[in-house]
Coordinates of C-alpha atoms and ligand atoms in Angstrom, one line a residue:
X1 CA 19.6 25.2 -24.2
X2 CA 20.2 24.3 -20.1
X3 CA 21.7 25.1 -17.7
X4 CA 24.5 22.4 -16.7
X5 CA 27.7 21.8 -14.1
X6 CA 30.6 20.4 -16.2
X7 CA 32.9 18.4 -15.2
X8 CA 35.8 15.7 -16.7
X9 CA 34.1 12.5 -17.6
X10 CA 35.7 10.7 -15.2
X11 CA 34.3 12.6 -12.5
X12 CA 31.0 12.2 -14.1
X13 CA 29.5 9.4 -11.7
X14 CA 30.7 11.2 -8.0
X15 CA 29.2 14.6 -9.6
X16 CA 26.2 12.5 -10.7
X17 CA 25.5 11.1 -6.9
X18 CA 26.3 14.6 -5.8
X19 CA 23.8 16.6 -7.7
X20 CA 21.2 13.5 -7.2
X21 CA 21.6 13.5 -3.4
X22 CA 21.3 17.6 -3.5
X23 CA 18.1 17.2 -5.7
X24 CA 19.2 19.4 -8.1
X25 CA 19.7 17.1 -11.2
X26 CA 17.0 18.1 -13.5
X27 CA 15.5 14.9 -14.5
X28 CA 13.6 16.6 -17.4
X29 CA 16.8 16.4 -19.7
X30 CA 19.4 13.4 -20.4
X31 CA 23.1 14.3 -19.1
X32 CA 25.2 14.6 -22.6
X33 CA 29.0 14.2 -22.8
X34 CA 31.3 15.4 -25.4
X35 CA 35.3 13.9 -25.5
X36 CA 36.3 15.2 -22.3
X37 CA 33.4 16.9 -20.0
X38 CA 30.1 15.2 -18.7
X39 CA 27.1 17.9 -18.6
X40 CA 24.6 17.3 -16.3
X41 CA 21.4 19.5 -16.5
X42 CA 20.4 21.2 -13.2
X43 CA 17.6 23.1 -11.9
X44 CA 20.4 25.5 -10.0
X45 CA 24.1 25.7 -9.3
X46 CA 26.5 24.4 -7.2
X47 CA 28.7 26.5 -5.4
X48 CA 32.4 25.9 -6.7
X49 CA 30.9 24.9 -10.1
X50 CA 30.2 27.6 -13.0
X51 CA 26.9 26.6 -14.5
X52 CA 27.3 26.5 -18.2
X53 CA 24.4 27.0 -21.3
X54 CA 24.0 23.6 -23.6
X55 CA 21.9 21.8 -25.7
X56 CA 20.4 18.7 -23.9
X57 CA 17.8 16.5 -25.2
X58 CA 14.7 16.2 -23.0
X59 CA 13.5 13.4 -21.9
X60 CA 10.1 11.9 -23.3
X61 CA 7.3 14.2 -21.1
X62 CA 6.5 12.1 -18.0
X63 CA 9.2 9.4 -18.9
X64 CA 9.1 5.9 -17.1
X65 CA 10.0 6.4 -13.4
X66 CA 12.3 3.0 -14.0
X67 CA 14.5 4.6 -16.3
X68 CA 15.1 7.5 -14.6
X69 CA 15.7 5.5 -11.4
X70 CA 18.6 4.2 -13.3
X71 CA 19.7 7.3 -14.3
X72 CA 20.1 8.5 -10.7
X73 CA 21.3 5.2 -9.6
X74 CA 24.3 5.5 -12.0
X75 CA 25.2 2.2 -14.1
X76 CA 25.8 -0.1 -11.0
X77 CA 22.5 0.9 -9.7
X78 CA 20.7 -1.8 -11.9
X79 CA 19.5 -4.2 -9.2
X80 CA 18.3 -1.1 -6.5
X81 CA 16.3 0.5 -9.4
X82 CA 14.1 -2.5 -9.5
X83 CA 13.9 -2.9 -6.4
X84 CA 12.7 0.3 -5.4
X85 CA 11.0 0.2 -8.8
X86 CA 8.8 -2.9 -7.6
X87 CA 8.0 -2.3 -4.5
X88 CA 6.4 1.3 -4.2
X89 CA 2.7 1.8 -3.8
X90 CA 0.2 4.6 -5.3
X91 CA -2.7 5.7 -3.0
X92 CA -4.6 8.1 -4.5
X93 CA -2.3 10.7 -5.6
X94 CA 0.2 10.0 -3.0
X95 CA 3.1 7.7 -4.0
X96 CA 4.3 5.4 -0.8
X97 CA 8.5 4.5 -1.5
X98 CA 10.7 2.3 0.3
X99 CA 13.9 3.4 0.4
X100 CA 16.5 1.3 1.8
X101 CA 19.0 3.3 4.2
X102 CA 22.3 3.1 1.4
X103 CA 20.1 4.9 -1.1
X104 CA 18.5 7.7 2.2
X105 CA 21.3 10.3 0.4
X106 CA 19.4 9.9 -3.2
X107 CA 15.8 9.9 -2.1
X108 CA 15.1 13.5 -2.7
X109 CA 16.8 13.0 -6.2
X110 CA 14.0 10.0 -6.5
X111 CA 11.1 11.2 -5.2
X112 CA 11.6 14.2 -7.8
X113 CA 11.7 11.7 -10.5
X114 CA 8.7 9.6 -9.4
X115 CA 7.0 13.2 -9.4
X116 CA 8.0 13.8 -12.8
X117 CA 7.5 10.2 -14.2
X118 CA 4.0 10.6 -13.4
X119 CA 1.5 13.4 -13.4
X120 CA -1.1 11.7 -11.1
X121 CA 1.1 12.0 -7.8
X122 CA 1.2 14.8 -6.4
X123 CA 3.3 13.3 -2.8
X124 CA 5.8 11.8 -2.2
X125 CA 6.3 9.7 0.7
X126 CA 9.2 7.2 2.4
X127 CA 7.9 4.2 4.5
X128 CA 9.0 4.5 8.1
X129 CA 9.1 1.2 9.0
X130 CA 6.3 -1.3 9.3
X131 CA 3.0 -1.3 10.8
X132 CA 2.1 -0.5 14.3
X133 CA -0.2 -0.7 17.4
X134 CA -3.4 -2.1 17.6
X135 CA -4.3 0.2 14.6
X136 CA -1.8 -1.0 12.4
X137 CA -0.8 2.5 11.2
X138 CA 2.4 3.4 9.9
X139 CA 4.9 6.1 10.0
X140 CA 5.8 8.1 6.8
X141 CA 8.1 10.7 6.0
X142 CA 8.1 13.6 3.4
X143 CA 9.9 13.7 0.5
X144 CA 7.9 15.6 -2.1
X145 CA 5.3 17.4 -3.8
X146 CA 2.9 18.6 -1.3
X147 CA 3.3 17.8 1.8
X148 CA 0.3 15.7 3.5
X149 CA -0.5 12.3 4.1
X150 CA -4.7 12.7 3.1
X151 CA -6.3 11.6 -0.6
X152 CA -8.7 10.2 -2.0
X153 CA -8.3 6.4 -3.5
X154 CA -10.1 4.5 -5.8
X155 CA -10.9 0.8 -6.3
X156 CA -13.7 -1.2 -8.0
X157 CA -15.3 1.6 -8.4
X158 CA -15.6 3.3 -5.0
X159 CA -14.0 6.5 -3.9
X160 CA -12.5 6.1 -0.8
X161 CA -10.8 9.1 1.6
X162 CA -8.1 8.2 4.0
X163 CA -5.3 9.9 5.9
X164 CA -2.2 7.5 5.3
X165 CA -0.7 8.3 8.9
X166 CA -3.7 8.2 10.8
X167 CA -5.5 4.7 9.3
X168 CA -4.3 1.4 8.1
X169 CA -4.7 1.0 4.6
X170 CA -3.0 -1.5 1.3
X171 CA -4.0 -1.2 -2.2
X172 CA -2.1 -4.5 -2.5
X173 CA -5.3 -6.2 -1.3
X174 CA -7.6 -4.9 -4.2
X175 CA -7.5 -8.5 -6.2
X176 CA -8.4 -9.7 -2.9
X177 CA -11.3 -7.6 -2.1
X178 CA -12.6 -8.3 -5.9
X179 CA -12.6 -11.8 -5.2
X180 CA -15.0 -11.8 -2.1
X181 CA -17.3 -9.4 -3.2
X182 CA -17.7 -11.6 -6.3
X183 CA -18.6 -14.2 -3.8
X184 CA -21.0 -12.5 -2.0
X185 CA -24.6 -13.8 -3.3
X186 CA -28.4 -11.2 -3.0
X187 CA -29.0 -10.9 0.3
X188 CA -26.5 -11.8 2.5
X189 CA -25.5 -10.3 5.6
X190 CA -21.9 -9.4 5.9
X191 CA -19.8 -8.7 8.7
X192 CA -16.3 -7.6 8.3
X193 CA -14.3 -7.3 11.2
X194 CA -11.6 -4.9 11.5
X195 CA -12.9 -2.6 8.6
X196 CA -10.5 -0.1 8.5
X197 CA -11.8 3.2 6.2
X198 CA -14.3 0.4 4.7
X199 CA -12.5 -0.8 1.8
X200 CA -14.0 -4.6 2.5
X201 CA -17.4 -3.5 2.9
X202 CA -17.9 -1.2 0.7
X203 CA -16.6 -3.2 -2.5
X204 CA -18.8 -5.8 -1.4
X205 CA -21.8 -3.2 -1.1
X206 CA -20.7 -1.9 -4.7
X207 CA -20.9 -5.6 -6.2
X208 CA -23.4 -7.2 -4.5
X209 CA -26.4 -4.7 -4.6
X210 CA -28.2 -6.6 -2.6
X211 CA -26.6 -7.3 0.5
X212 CA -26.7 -5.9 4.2
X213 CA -23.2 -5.4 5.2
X214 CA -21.6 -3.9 8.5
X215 CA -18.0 -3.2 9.6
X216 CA -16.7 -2.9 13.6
X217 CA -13.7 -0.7 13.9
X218 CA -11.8 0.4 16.6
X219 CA -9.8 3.0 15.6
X220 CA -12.0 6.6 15.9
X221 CA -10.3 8.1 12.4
X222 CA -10.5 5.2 10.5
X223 CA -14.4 4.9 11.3
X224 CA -15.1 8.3 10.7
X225 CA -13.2 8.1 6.9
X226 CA -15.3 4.7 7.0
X227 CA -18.4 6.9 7.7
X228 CA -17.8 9.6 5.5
X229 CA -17.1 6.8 2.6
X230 CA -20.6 5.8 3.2
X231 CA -21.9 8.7 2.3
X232 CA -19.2 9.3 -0.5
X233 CA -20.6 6.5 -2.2
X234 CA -24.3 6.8 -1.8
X235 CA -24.2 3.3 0.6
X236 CA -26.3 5.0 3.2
X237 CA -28.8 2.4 5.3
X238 CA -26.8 -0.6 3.0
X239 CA -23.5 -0.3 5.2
X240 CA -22.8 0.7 8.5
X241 CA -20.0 1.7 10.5
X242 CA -19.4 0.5 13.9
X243 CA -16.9 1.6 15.8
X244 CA -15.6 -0.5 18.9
X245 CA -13.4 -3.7 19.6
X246 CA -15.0 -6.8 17.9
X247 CA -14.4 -8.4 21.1
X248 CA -17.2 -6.4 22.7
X249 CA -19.3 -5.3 20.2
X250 CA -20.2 -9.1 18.4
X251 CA -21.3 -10.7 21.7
X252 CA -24.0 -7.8 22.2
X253 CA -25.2 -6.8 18.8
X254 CA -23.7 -9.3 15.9
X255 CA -23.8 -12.7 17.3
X256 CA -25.6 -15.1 14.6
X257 CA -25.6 -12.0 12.0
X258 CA -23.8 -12.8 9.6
X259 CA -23.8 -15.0 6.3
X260 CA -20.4 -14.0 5.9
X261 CA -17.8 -12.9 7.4
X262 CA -14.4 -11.3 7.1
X263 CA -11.3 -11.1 9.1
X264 CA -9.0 -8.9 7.8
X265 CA -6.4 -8.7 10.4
X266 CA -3.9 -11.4 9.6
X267 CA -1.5 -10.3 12.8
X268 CA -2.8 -12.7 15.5
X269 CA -5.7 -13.5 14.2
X270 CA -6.5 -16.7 15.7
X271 CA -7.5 -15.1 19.1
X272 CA -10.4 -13.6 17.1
X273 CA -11.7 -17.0 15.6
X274 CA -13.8 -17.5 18.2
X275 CA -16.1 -13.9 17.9
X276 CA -15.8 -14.6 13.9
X277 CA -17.4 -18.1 14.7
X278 CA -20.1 -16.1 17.1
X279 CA -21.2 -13.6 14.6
X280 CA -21.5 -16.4 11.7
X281 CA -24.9 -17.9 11.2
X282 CA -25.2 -21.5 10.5
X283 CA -23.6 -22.6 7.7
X284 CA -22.3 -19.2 7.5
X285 CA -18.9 -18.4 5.6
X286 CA -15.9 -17.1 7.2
X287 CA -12.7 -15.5 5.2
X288 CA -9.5 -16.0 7.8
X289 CA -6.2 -14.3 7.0
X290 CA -3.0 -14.9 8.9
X291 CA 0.5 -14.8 8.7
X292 CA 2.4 -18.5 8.3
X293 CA 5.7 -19.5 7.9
X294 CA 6.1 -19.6 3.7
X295 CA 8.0 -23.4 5.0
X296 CA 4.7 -24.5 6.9
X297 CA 2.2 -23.5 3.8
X298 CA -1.3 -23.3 4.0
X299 CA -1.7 -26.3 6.1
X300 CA -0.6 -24.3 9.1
X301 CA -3.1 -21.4 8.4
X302 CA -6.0 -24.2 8.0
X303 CA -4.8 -25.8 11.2
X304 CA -5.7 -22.7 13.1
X305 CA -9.2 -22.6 11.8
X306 CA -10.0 -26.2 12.4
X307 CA -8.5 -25.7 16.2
X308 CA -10.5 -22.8 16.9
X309 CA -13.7 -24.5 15.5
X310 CA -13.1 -27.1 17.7
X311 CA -12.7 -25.5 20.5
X312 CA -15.9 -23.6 19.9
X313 CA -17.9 -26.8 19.0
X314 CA -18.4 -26.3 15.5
X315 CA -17.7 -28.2 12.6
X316 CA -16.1 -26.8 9.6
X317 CA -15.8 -27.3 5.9
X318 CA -12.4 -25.5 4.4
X319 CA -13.7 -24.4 1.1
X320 CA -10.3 -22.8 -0.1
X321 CA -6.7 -21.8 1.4
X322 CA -4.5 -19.4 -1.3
X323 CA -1.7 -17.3 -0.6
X324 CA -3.2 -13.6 -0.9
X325 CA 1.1 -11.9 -0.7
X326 CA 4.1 -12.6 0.5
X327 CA 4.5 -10.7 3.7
X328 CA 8.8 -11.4 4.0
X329 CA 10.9 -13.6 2.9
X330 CA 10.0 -16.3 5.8
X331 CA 6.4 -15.3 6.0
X332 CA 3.2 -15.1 4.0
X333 CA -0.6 -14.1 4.6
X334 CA -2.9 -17.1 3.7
X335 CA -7.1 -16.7 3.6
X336 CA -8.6 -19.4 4.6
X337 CA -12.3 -19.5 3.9
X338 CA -14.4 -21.8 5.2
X339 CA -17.9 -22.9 6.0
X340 CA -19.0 -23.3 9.5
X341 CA -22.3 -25.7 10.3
Ligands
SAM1 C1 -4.9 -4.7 8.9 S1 -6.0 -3.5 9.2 C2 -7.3 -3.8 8.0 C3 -8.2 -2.6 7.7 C4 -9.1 -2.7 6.5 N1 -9.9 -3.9 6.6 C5 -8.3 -2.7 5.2 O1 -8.2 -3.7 4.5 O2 -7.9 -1.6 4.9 C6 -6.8 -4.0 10.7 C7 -7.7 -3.0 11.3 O3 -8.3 -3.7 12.5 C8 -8.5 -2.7 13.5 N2 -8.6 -3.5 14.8 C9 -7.6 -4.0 15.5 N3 -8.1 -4.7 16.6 C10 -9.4 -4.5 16.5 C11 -10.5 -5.0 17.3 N4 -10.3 -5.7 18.4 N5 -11.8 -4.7 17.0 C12 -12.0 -3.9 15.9 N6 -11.1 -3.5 15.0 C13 -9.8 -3.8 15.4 C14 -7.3 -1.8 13.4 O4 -7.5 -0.5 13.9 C15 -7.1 -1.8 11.8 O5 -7.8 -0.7 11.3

């Protein structure tokens, strides 16, 4: 037996929002209904409403987030279930939602389920907007489970630690990261620009044993996560972290280093062809991401690469352009990779 708020079925979806919005619908059990009342299992009353003692059936332990989703969102709720349902990330044990602002009066009701529906988050955070500043960070806010913004993230098989509202960081770029480090061949020098906590770099050092890789950073935190993931993952003296603005820090110490190297910074990226095309060695390989218009295709991100090479006297080979994700509905990130001689 439950505890439940009864009320006549046909108030059954209000009281439903109600008890979502409050966070007090206990997700563990399925409403039940007989002839005339809804019950809704709660995990404590509502003043004006006697709580009342019945059998409800539990939901399966840890049961899909997407079906519970719908059973906050009430039967109309179809379409914003998925959608919420499709676009929130896991980092680490922190769960990353975006909540558009017609659902703002259910997302306690939600991040409770996602807590539930899965017993590897232990936060819950709402997306506050999009990234900003020359460090790309974003703005979160609490919803549930404990409240903090640090974990501990893995990919490829490196352990990464990163504070969410201090450092820019996407798990939606693992495939991407996998497909460079496969790339990378024994040997090579590396340079990834804009390294963040070090996910670039330090999937490449994990796949390629053999190669000499470096990252330039110019936000403090994210270099000293990017440090301490070094030494996290035994990578000592095979990657380094630099921290500084590529801008400066090339021209002195990297120009002509690298076999490879990676741009990971699609906003404006173009004004940084030019140090990319400095630190690349003859014949070295560059990976250039940027934003286009999803109407101008690849061509325009291509275009970019072949003006800047121009500019800076070199020839180029485009080996491959792909779309890595779409970014909005009018614009998508592209990597360009290409061979400078
Ligand atoms: C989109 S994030 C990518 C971070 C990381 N590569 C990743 O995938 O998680 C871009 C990073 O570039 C850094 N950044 C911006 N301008 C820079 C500059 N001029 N020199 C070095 N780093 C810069 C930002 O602080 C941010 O961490």
């Amino acid at each position: 037996m439950v505890k439940a708020i009864r009320v006549p079925r046909k108030k059954g979806e209000e009281m439903r929002k109600k008890l979502s919005s409050l966070g007090i619908l206990d997700a563990d059990y399925f409403p039940s209904h007989d002839g005339k009342y809804v019950y809704f299992p709660v995990v404590k009353g509502l003043r004006g409403y006697k709580l009342v003692e019945v059998k409800a059936r539990r939901r399966e332990v840890r049961e899909g987030f997407k079906e519970m989703l719908r059973e906050i969102l009430g039967k109309d709720g179809g379409p914003l279930a998925d959608g919420i349902f499709s676009s929130y990330d896991i980092v680490g044990d922190i769960a990353v939602l975006e909540i558009p602002d017609n659902l703002r009066a259910n997302e306690k009701g939600i991040a409770d389920a996602l807590l539930r529906a899965n017993a590897n988050i232990k936060t819950v955070l709402r997306k506050e907007g999009g990234m900003e500043g020359e460090y790309r960070v974003r703005r979160f806010s609490f919803l549930a489970g404990e409240n903090r913004t640090e974990t501990t993230y893995v990919e490829h098989g490196v352990r990464m630690r990163l504070d969410l509202a201090k450092v820019y960081f996407s798990p939606r770029l693992s495939h991407e990261r996998g497909r460079i480090a496969e790339k990378v061949k024994p040997g090579e020098k590396v340079l990834v620009m804009f390294a963040g906590v070090g996910p670039f770099a330090l999937v490449v050092a994990k796949k390629q044993k053999d190669a000499k890789v470096v990252g330039i950073e110019l936000n403090p935190e994210a270099v000293r996560y990017f440090s301490e993931n070094i030494g996290l993952n035994g990578m000592g003296g095979k990657v380094e972290a630099v921290l500084g603005d590529v801008r400066k820090v090339v021209p002195g110490k990297f120009a002509g280093f690298a076999d490879r190297v990676l741009m990971p910074l699609p906003k404006n990226a173009e004004d940084f062809l030019d140090v990319a095309l400095l630190a690349a060695k003859k014949g070295g390989i560059i990976h250039f991401y940027t934003f286009v218009n999803r109407k101008d295709g690849k061509e325009a991100a291509e275009k970019k690469a072949l003006e800047a090479a121009k500019k800076a006297g070199r020839k180029i080979e485009i080996l491959e352009s792909r779309e890595v994700r779409p970014f909005s509905p009018s614009t998508v990130q592209i990597v360009v990779d290409f061979r400078a001689a």
